[in-house]
Short mmCIF file of C-alpha atoms in Angstrom, two decimals:
data_model
loop_
_atom_site.label_atom_id
_atom_site.label_comp_id
_atom_site.label_asym_id
_atom_site.label_seq_id
_atom_site.Cartn_x
_atom_site.Cartn_y
_atom_site.Cartn_z
CA MET U 1 16.80 -29.94 23.59
CA ALA U 2 13.66 -32.62 23.46
CA PRO U 3 10.69 -31.37 21.84
CA PRO U 4 7.78 -31.03 24.28
CA LYS U 5 6.03 -34.28 24.80
CA ARG U 6 2.67 -32.29 24.11
CA PRO U 7 1.70 -29.76 21.77
CA VAL U 8 1.57 -25.75 22.67
CA GLY U 9 -1.15 -24.07 22.17
CA THR U 10 -5.19 -23.78 22.70
CA VAL U 11 -7.46 -25.46 21.40
CA THR U 12 -9.61 -22.34 18.68
CA ARG U 13 -13.06 -23.00 17.86
CA GLY U 14 -12.67 -24.92 14.76
CA THR U 15 -14.13 -22.96 12.20
CA THR U 16 -13.12 -22.42 8.66
CA ASN U 17 -15.34 -22.44 5.36
CA PRO U 18 -14.15 -23.18 1.95
CA ASN U 19 -11.74 -19.98 -0.16
CA ARG U 20 -11.64 -18.65 2.72
CA LEU U 21 -7.80 -17.87 3.03
CA ARG U 22 -7.64 -16.60 -0.80
CA ARG U 23 -6.28 -13.20 -0.16
CA MET U 24 -4.30 -14.20 2.19
CA ASP U 25 -2.83 -17.00 -0.73
CA ARG U 26 -1.84 -15.29 -3.26
CA TRP U 27 -0.59 -12.79 -1.77
CA ILE U 28 1.40 -15.56 -0.22
CA ALA U 29 2.74 -16.83 -3.79
CA GLU U 30 3.20 -13.13 -5.52
CA VAL U 31 4.88 -12.09 -2.35
CA HIS U 32 7.09 -14.87 -0.93
CA GLY U 33 7.00 -17.76 -4.29
CA PRO U 34 10.66 -16.37 -5.26
CA ALA U 35 11.49 -17.34 -2.55
CA LEU U 36 9.57 -20.94 -2.75
CA ARG U 37 10.77 -21.86 -5.90
CA ARG U 38 14.91 -21.10 -5.16
CA ALA U 39 14.20 -24.17 -2.55
CA GLU U 40 14.70 -27.71 -3.60
CA ALA U 41 11.63 -29.39 -1.55
CA PRO U 42 10.43 -26.48 0.27
CA VAL U 43 7.18 -27.17 2.81
CA ALA U 44 5.10 -24.93 4.25
CA VAL U 45 2.40 -25.10 7.08
CA ASP U 46 -0.79 -24.31 7.83
CA LEU U 47 -1.59 -24.58 11.55
CA GLY U 48 -4.81 -24.39 12.78
CA TYR U 49 -6.47 -25.01 9.86
CA GLY U 50 -9.67 -25.57 11.65
CA ALA U 51 -12.02 -28.82 11.97
CA ALA U 52 -12.32 -29.47 7.87
CA PRO U 53 -9.02 -29.66 5.87
CA TRP U 54 -9.83 -26.46 3.53
CA THR U 55 -7.42 -24.01 3.27
CA ALA U 56 -4.61 -26.51 3.07
CA VAL U 57 -5.63 -28.00 0.57
CA GLU U 58 -5.94 -24.50 -1.25
CA LEU U 59 -2.41 -23.37 -0.36
CA LEU U 60 -1.11 -26.66 -1.90
CA GLN U 61 -2.72 -25.50 -4.73
CA ARG U 62 -2.29 -21.79 -5.04
CA LEU U 63 2.07 -22.37 -3.61
CA ARG U 64 1.78 -24.32 -6.12
CA THR U 65 0.93 -22.40 -9.14
CA ALA U 66 3.74 -20.11 -8.00
CA ALA U 67 6.09 -23.44 -7.25
CA PRO U 68 5.62 -26.29 -8.25
CA ALA U 69 8.29 -28.46 -6.05
CA VAL U 70 6.71 -27.60 -2.69
CA SER U 71 4.04 -29.73 -0.31
CA VAL U 72 1.94 -28.33 2.27
CA VAL U 73 2.00 -30.08 5.98
CA GLY U 74 -1.58 -29.28 8.56
CA ILE U 75 -1.20 -28.83 11.70
CA GLU U 76 -4.02 -29.03 14.07
CA ILE U 77 -3.55 -29.46 18.17
CA GLU U 78 -6.94 -31.03 17.94
CA PRO U 79 -6.56 -35.14 17.31
CA ALA U 80 -9.90 -35.85 16.30
CA ARG U 81 -9.64 -33.21 13.25
CA VAL U 82 -5.97 -34.94 11.99
CA ALA U 83 -7.97 -37.80 11.77
CA ALA U 84 -10.96 -36.16 10.13
CA ALA U 85 -8.42 -34.70 7.58
CA LYS U 86 -6.37 -38.44 7.29
CA PRO U 87 -8.30 -38.64 4.02
CA TYR U 88 -7.81 -35.69 2.27
CA GLU U 89 -4.07 -36.49 1.71
CA ARG U 90 -2.01 -36.61 -1.29
CA GLU U 91 1.40 -36.74 -2.13
CA GLY U 92 2.28 -32.82 -1.30
CA LEU U 93 -0.14 -32.57 1.47
CA THR U 94 0.09 -34.19 4.75
CA PHE U 95 -1.40 -33.67 7.87
CA LEU U 96 0.26 -33.88 11.67
CA HIS U 97 -1.16 -33.33 15.25
CA GLY U 98 1.00 -30.76 16.86
CA GLY U 99 0.56 -27.56 17.39
CA PHE U 100 3.09 -23.83 17.84
CA GLU U 101 6.20 -26.08 18.33
CA VAL U 102 5.88 -27.18 14.26
CA PRO U 103 6.78 -30.71 14.89
CA LEU U 104 8.88 -31.49 12.01
CA PRO U 105 12.12 -32.88 10.35
CA HIS U 106 13.28 -29.98 8.72
CA PRO U 107 11.77 -26.30 8.70
CA PRO U 108 9.48 -25.38 6.96
CA LEU U 109 9.87 -21.91 4.61
CA LEU U 110 6.83 -21.24 4.93
CA ILE U 111 3.83 -21.13 8.40
CA ARG U 112 0.50 -19.99 8.23
CA ALA U 113 -1.29 -19.36 11.12
CA ALA U 114 -4.71 -17.57 10.56
CA ASN U 115 -7.26 -16.96 12.80
CA VAL U 116 -5.68 -18.14 15.39
CA LEU U 117 -4.33 -16.50 18.03
CA ARG U 118 -7.66 -14.41 17.58
CA GLN U 119 -8.59 -16.15 21.00
CA TYR U 120 -5.25 -15.96 22.78
CA GLU U 121 -4.48 -12.55 24.66
CA GLU U 122 -1.75 -9.66 23.12
CA GLY U 123 0.43 -10.35 26.06
CA GLU U 124 1.08 -13.98 24.19
CA VAL U 125 1.46 -12.38 21.02
CA ALA U 126 5.08 -12.43 21.34
CA ALA U 127 5.51 -15.19 22.78
CA VAL U 128 4.13 -16.87 20.15
CA TRP U 129 5.64 -14.91 16.98
CA ALA U 130 8.94 -15.89 18.24
CA ARG U 131 8.38 -19.93 18.22
CA LEU U 132 6.85 -20.06 14.74
CA CYS U 133 10.25 -17.25 13.10
CA GLY U 134 12.25 -19.69 15.20
CA ARG U 135 11.13 -22.96 13.78
CA LEU U 136 11.64 -21.12 9.58
CA ALA U 137 14.07 -22.64 7.40
CA ASP U 138 16.64 -19.15 6.16
CA GLY U 139 14.79 -17.04 4.25
CA GLY U 140 11.94 -18.28 5.40
CA LEU U 141 7.96 -15.90 5.94
CA LEU U 142 5.42 -16.24 8.73
CA VAL U 143 1.39 -14.98 8.81
CA GLU U 144 0.13 -14.43 10.47
CA GLY U 145 -3.47 -12.65 10.59
CA THR U 146 -7.16 -12.54 10.32
CA CYS U 147 -10.31 -12.49 8.74
CA ASP U 148 -14.37 -12.18 8.32
CA GLU U 149 -16.68 -15.83 8.05
CA ILE U 150 -16.17 -15.81 4.13
CA GLY U 151 -12.79 -13.87 3.08
CA ARG U 152 -14.21 -11.38 2.43
CA ARG U 153 -11.91 -9.01 4.64
CA HIS U 154 -8.19 -10.34 5.89
CA VAL U 155 -5.79 -8.17 7.47
CA TRP U 156 -2.28 -10.20 8.65
CA VAL U 157 2.12 -9.32 9.43
CA ALA U 158 4.44 -11.45 7.66
CA LEU U 159 7.26 -12.00 9.78
CA ASP U 160 10.78 -13.27 9.55
CA ALA U 161 13.96 -13.81 11.48
CA SER U 162 14.10 -10.87 12.36
CA GLY U 163 10.28 -9.73 13.72
CA PRO U 164 7.36 -8.84 11.86
CA ARG U 165 8.29 -7.15 8.82
CA THR U 166 3.95 -5.59 6.91
CA VAL U 167 1.14 -5.80 7.33
CA THR U 168 -1.38 -5.98 4.34
CA PHE U 169 -5.30 -4.83 4.47
CA ALA U 170 -7.02 -6.86 1.86
CA THR U 171 -10.78 -7.23 1.06
CA ARG U 172 -13.34 -7.20 -1.40
CA LEU U 173 -13.46 -4.01 -2.64
CA GLY U 174 -17.29 -4.05 -2.96
CA SER U 175 -18.56 -4.85 0.57
CA LEU U 176 -16.51 -1.89 1.71
CA GLU U 177 -17.69 1.18 3.15
CA ARG U 178 -15.07 3.05 4.49
CA PRO U 179 -11.35 1.30 4.81
CA SER U 180 -11.83 1.51 8.77
CA ASP U 181 -14.24 -1.56 8.31
CA LEU U 182 -11.28 -3.81 8.29
CA ALA U 183 -10.28 -2.87 11.39
CA GLU U 184 -12.62 -5.97 12.66
CA ARG U 185 -10.16 -7.95 11.31
CA LEU U 186 -7.28 -6.69 13.06
CA PRO U 187 -4.85 -9.24 13.78
CA LYS U 188 -4.22 -9.79 17.75
CA ALA U 189 -1.15 -7.36 18.18
CA LEU U 190 -2.97 -5.02 16.84
CA ILE U 191 -7.04 -4.43 17.59
CA HIS U 192 -6.67 -3.74 20.78
CA ARG U 193 -4.61 -0.93 20.08
CA ASN U 194 -7.21 0.70 17.22
CA VAL U 195 -7.74 4.17 19.58
CA PRO U 196 -6.89 7.50 19.57
CA GLY U 197 -3.13 7.91 19.89
CA GLU U 198 -2.39 4.50 18.06
CA PRO U 199 -0.26 4.36 15.45
CA VAL U 200 -2.97 2.38 13.35
CA HIS U 201 -5.30 4.33 14.65
CA ALA U 202 -4.08 7.06 13.30
CA PHE U 203 -3.64 6.12 9.46
CA LEU U 204 -6.88 3.87 9.44
CA ARG U 205 -8.41 7.21 10.35
CA ASP U 206 -5.64 8.64 7.29
CA PHE U 207 -6.61 6.74 5.23
CA ASP U 208 -11.28 7.13 5.65
CA ARG U 209 -10.15 10.61 4.78
CA ALA U 210 -8.35 9.48 2.13
CA TRP U 211 -11.31 7.58 0.80
CA ALA U 212 -13.58 10.20 0.52
CA ALA U 213 -11.29 12.36 -0.67
CA ALA U 214 -11.68 10.00 -4.10
CA ALA U 215 -15.28 10.14 -3.78
CA PRO U 216 -15.34 11.20 -6.70
CA TYR U 217 -13.45 8.11 -8.35
CA ALA U 218 -16.36 5.40 -7.12
CA SER U 219 -18.41 6.90 -10.51
CA LEU U 220 -15.53 4.41 -12.43
CA GLY U 221 -15.54 1.59 -9.72
CA ALA U 222 -14.84 0.60 -6.65
CA ARG U 223 -11.47 0.12 -7.58
CA GLN U 224 -10.10 2.36 -8.77
CA ARG U 225 -11.73 4.59 -5.78
CA TRP U 226 -9.69 2.08 -3.93
CA ILE U 227 -6.25 3.32 -5.69
CA ARG U 228 -7.11 6.97 -5.70
CA ALA U 229 -6.90 6.79 -1.79
CA VAL U 230 -4.72 4.37 -1.74
CA ARG U 231 -2.60 6.69 -3.74
CA ASP U 232 -3.12 9.53 -1.59
CA LEU U 233 -2.54 7.12 1.68
CA ALA U 234 1.23 6.49 0.21
CA ALA U 235 2.30 10.18 0.19
CA ASP U 236 2.11 9.85 4.89
CA TRP U 237 2.98 6.48 5.29
CA PRO U 238 5.82 3.95 4.30
CA LEU U 239 3.67 1.46 1.25
CA ARG U 240 5.21 -1.32 0.71
CA ASP U 241 3.42 -2.28 -2.66
CA GLY U 242 1.73 0.28 -5.66
CA PRO U 243 -0.83 -0.28 -7.99
CA ARG U 244 -0.62 -3.92 -9.30
CA ARG U 245 -1.13 -5.11 -5.83
CA TRP U 246 -3.67 -1.89 -5.05
CA ARG U 247 -5.65 -3.59 -7.18
CA GLN U 248 -6.85 -6.98 -6.12
CA GLY U 249 -8.13 -4.81 -3.46
CA GLU U 250 -4.98 -4.54 -1.52
CA VAL U 251 -2.94 -2.96 0.63
CA THR U 252 1.21 -3.67 2.53
CA VAL U 253 2.15 -1.19 5.40
CA GLU U 254 5.33 -0.81 6.28
CA TRP U 255 5.32 -3.25 10.66
CA GLU U 256 7.02 -0.22 11.78
CA ALA U 257 4.27 2.83 11.88
CA LEU U 258 2.26 0.85 13.04
CA ALA U 259 3.06 -1.23 15.51
CA PRO U 260 1.86 -0.35 19.07
CA ARG U 261 3.54 2.32 21.31
CA GLY U 262 4.84 1.69 24.41
#
């Protein structure tokens, strides 16, 4: 099949800030690091990095703590942004013009798409996920999600060739009033499903209840209260991580438990 004549997708606002994606990057390095280390020349893609190249630069730095041989390719659909990023290229870091077709000669082992699908319609998400997963190398991972402007609150979906696998909620605990504050950063596939009768709404409702029940632990700090609340949540929801990640202000849930109904 001939490649598309023009990049697939539409131009995003391009808003970005240094250190914005640190929570997602650290999770990727932890969870996907073994696969990156096993590969001979692993490639990671920062898809839709925005008006400045900071997130791609930082992704390389963080992934290399887990897999020193990894290289990163920043891909942007707006040519002027690619031109502006070119001076930041160095060993292991390049920038290309492209979109959801991911114009690389060899499939990447990781595609990270943060704050890209926010402007799309919910009905478009599945097709984009399928296209991106179809570009992954064997054992590859797609991480797609949304965060606030300075990275305090972040929710992302992890997918492989078989489709979505997990949803991760991550936050700076000192900024959190209640877990449902994270609802405003749900990825496009879930943000319109935070209504009664949908699983993600029930999950956030139960999380808030566990958080309220864990209020006595607040005297020990927000981290201890979070860990207690998540431990209680695990009695009713299929969590995929443990205290080591909970201490970071994270919790990962199986996708099937939160998948939209219908």
